[in-house]
Amino acid sequence: MTDVVDSDELLRRMHRARICAQEEARTWQDRSAELRPTDPEAAREAAVRAVAYEAVLRVLDEVLTPGRHPR
């Protein structure tokens, strides 16, 4: 990656990444709930993925809007 981007482009990319993380967290949460009755192991794995995306989302929230989010 040798592309040089300005701060506005970096901010746009971070906002897109936040939206993506939010969508993925929601998708994996739904998948976990869907699988829970029939496949507990897959439901657990989906829940772990949801938590990972939630962590990414918290980091991006803090970077994009510092100090506004409870710990």
PDB file of C-alpha atoms in Angstrom:
ATOM      1  CA  MET A   1       0.000   0.000   0.000  1.00  0.00           C
ATOM      2  CA  THR A   2       1.746   3.062  -1.258  1.00  0.00           C
ATOM      3  CA  ASP A   3      -1.317   5.255  -1.718  1.00  0.00           C
ATOM      4  CA  VAL A   4      -1.159   8.536   0.098  1.00  0.00           C
ATOM      5  CA  VAL A   5      -4.532   9.751   1.359  1.00  0.00           C
ATOM      6  CA  ASP A   6      -5.515  13.001   2.984  1.00  0.00           C
ATOM      7  CA  SER A   7      -7.187  13.199   6.367  1.00  0.00           C
ATOM      8  CA  ASP A   8     -10.671  13.609   4.873  1.00  0.00           C
ATOM      9  CA  GLU A   9     -10.313  10.396   2.875  1.00  0.00           C
ATOM     10  CA  LEU A  10      -8.975   8.592   5.927  1.00  0.00           C
ATOM     11  CA  LEU A  11     -11.969   9.772   7.932  1.00  0.00           C
ATOM     12  CA  ARG A  12     -14.376   8.612   5.190  1.00  0.00           C
ATOM     13  CA  ARG A  13     -12.717   5.189   5.162  1.00  0.00           C
ATOM     14  CA  MET A  14     -12.984   4.912   8.923  1.00  0.00           C
ATOM     15  CA  HIS A  15     -16.685   5.801   8.801  1.00  0.00           C
ATOM     16  CA  ARG A  16     -17.237   3.136   6.128  1.00  0.00           C
ATOM     17  CA  ALA A  17     -15.332   0.633   8.265  1.00  0.00           C
ATOM     18  CA  ARG A  18     -17.553   1.501  11.230  1.00  0.00           C
ATOM     19  CA  ILE A  19     -20.706   0.918   9.179  1.00  0.00           C
ATOM     20  CA  CYS A  20     -19.305  -2.391   7.944  1.00  0.00           C
ATOM     21  CA  ALA A  21     -18.414  -3.513  11.487  1.00  0.00           C
ATOM     22  CA  GLN A  22     -21.885  -2.563  12.683  1.00  0.00           C
ATOM     23  CA  GLU A  23     -23.533  -4.588   9.907  1.00  0.00           C
ATOM     24  CA  GLU A  24     -21.283  -7.590  10.498  1.00  0.00           C
ATOM     25  CA  ALA A  25     -21.904  -7.558  14.262  1.00  0.00           C
ATOM     26  CA  ARG A  26     -25.647  -7.500  13.652  1.00  0.00           C
ATOM     27  CA  THR A  27     -25.398 -10.283  11.050  1.00  0.00           C
ATOM     28  CA  TRP A  28     -23.424 -12.553  13.389  1.00  0.00           C
ATOM     29  CA  GLN A  29     -25.743 -11.824  16.324  1.00  0.00           C
ATOM     30  CA  ASP A  30     -28.732 -12.804  14.187  1.00  0.00           C
ATOM     31  CA  ARG A  31     -26.926 -15.903  12.946  1.00  0.00           C
ATOM     32  CA  SER A  32     -26.108 -16.922  16.514  1.00  0.00           C
ATOM     33  CA  ALA A  33     -29.736 -16.561  17.578  1.00  0.00           C
ATOM     34  CA  GLU A  34     -30.871 -18.498  14.512  1.00  0.00           C
ATOM     35  CA  LEU A  35     -28.472 -21.395  15.148  1.00  0.00           C
ATOM     36  CA  ARG A  36     -28.908 -21.617  18.922  1.00  0.00           C
ATOM     37  CA  PRO A  37     -31.799 -24.156  18.876  1.00  0.00           C
ATOM     38  CA  THR A  38     -30.287 -26.480  16.269  1.00  0.00           C
ATOM     39  CA  ASP A  39     -26.499 -26.107  16.417  1.00  0.00           C
ATOM     40  CA  PRO A  40     -25.157 -24.764  19.724  1.00  0.00           C
ATOM     41  CA  GLU A  41     -21.502 -25.028  18.638  1.00  0.00           C
ATOM     42  CA  ALA A  42     -22.046 -22.963  15.477  1.00  0.00           C
ATOM     43  CA  ALA A  43     -24.155 -20.510  17.492  1.00  0.00           C
ATOM     44  CA  ARG A  44     -21.284 -20.084  19.940  1.00  0.00           C
ATOM     45  CA  GLU A  45     -18.827 -19.450  17.099  1.00  0.00           C
ATOM     46  CA  ALA A  46     -21.188 -16.880  15.556  1.00  0.00           C
ATOM     47  CA  ALA A  47     -21.512 -15.174  18.945  1.00  0.00           C
ATOM     48  CA  VAL A  48     -17.720 -14.955  19.224  1.00  0.00           C
ATOM     49  CA  ARG A  49     -17.538 -13.340  15.795  1.00  0.00           C
ATOM     50  CA  ALA A  50     -20.233 -10.858  16.820  1.00  0.00           C
ATOM     51  CA  VAL A  51     -18.222  -9.914  19.908  1.00  0.00           C
ATOM     52  CA  ALA A  52     -15.109  -9.410  17.764  1.00  0.00           C
ATOM     53  CA  TYR A  53     -16.961  -7.000  15.479  1.00  0.00           C
ATOM     54  CA  GLU A  54     -18.410  -5.217  18.507  1.00  0.00           C
ATOM     55  CA  ALA A  55     -14.862  -4.673  19.778  1.00  0.00           C
ATOM     56  CA  VAL A  56     -13.837  -3.203  16.423  1.00  0.00           C
ATOM     57  CA  LEU A  57     -16.915  -1.002  16.533  1.00  0.00           C
ATOM     58  CA  ARG A  58     -16.014   0.299  20.015  1.00  0.00           C
ATOM     59  CA  VAL A  59     -12.494   1.161  18.875  1.00  0.00           C
ATOM     60  CA  LEU A  60     -13.726   2.963  15.777  1.00  0.00           C
ATOM     61  CA  ASP A  61     -16.316   4.828  17.848  1.00  0.00           C
ATOM     62  CA  GLU A  62     -13.611   6.048  20.203  1.00  0.00           C
ATOM     63  CA  VAL A  63     -11.338   7.093  17.335  1.00  0.00           C
ATOM     64  CA  LEU A  64     -14.108   8.901  15.454  1.00  0.00           C
ATOM     65  CA  THR A  65     -15.795  10.496  18.492  1.00  0.00           C
ATOM     66  CA  PRO A  66     -13.316  10.448  21.393  1.00  0.00           C
ATOM     67  CA  GLY A  67     -14.697  10.609  24.907  1.00  0.00           C
ATOM     68  CA  ARG A  68     -18.364  10.250  23.981  1.00  0.00           C
ATOM     69  CA  HIS A  69     -18.710   6.558  24.725  1.00  0.00           C
ATOM     70  CA  PRO A  70     -18.964   4.911  28.136  1.00  0.00           C
ATOM     71  CA  ARG A  71     -16.280   2.439  29.050  1.00  0.00           C
TER      72      ARG A  71
END
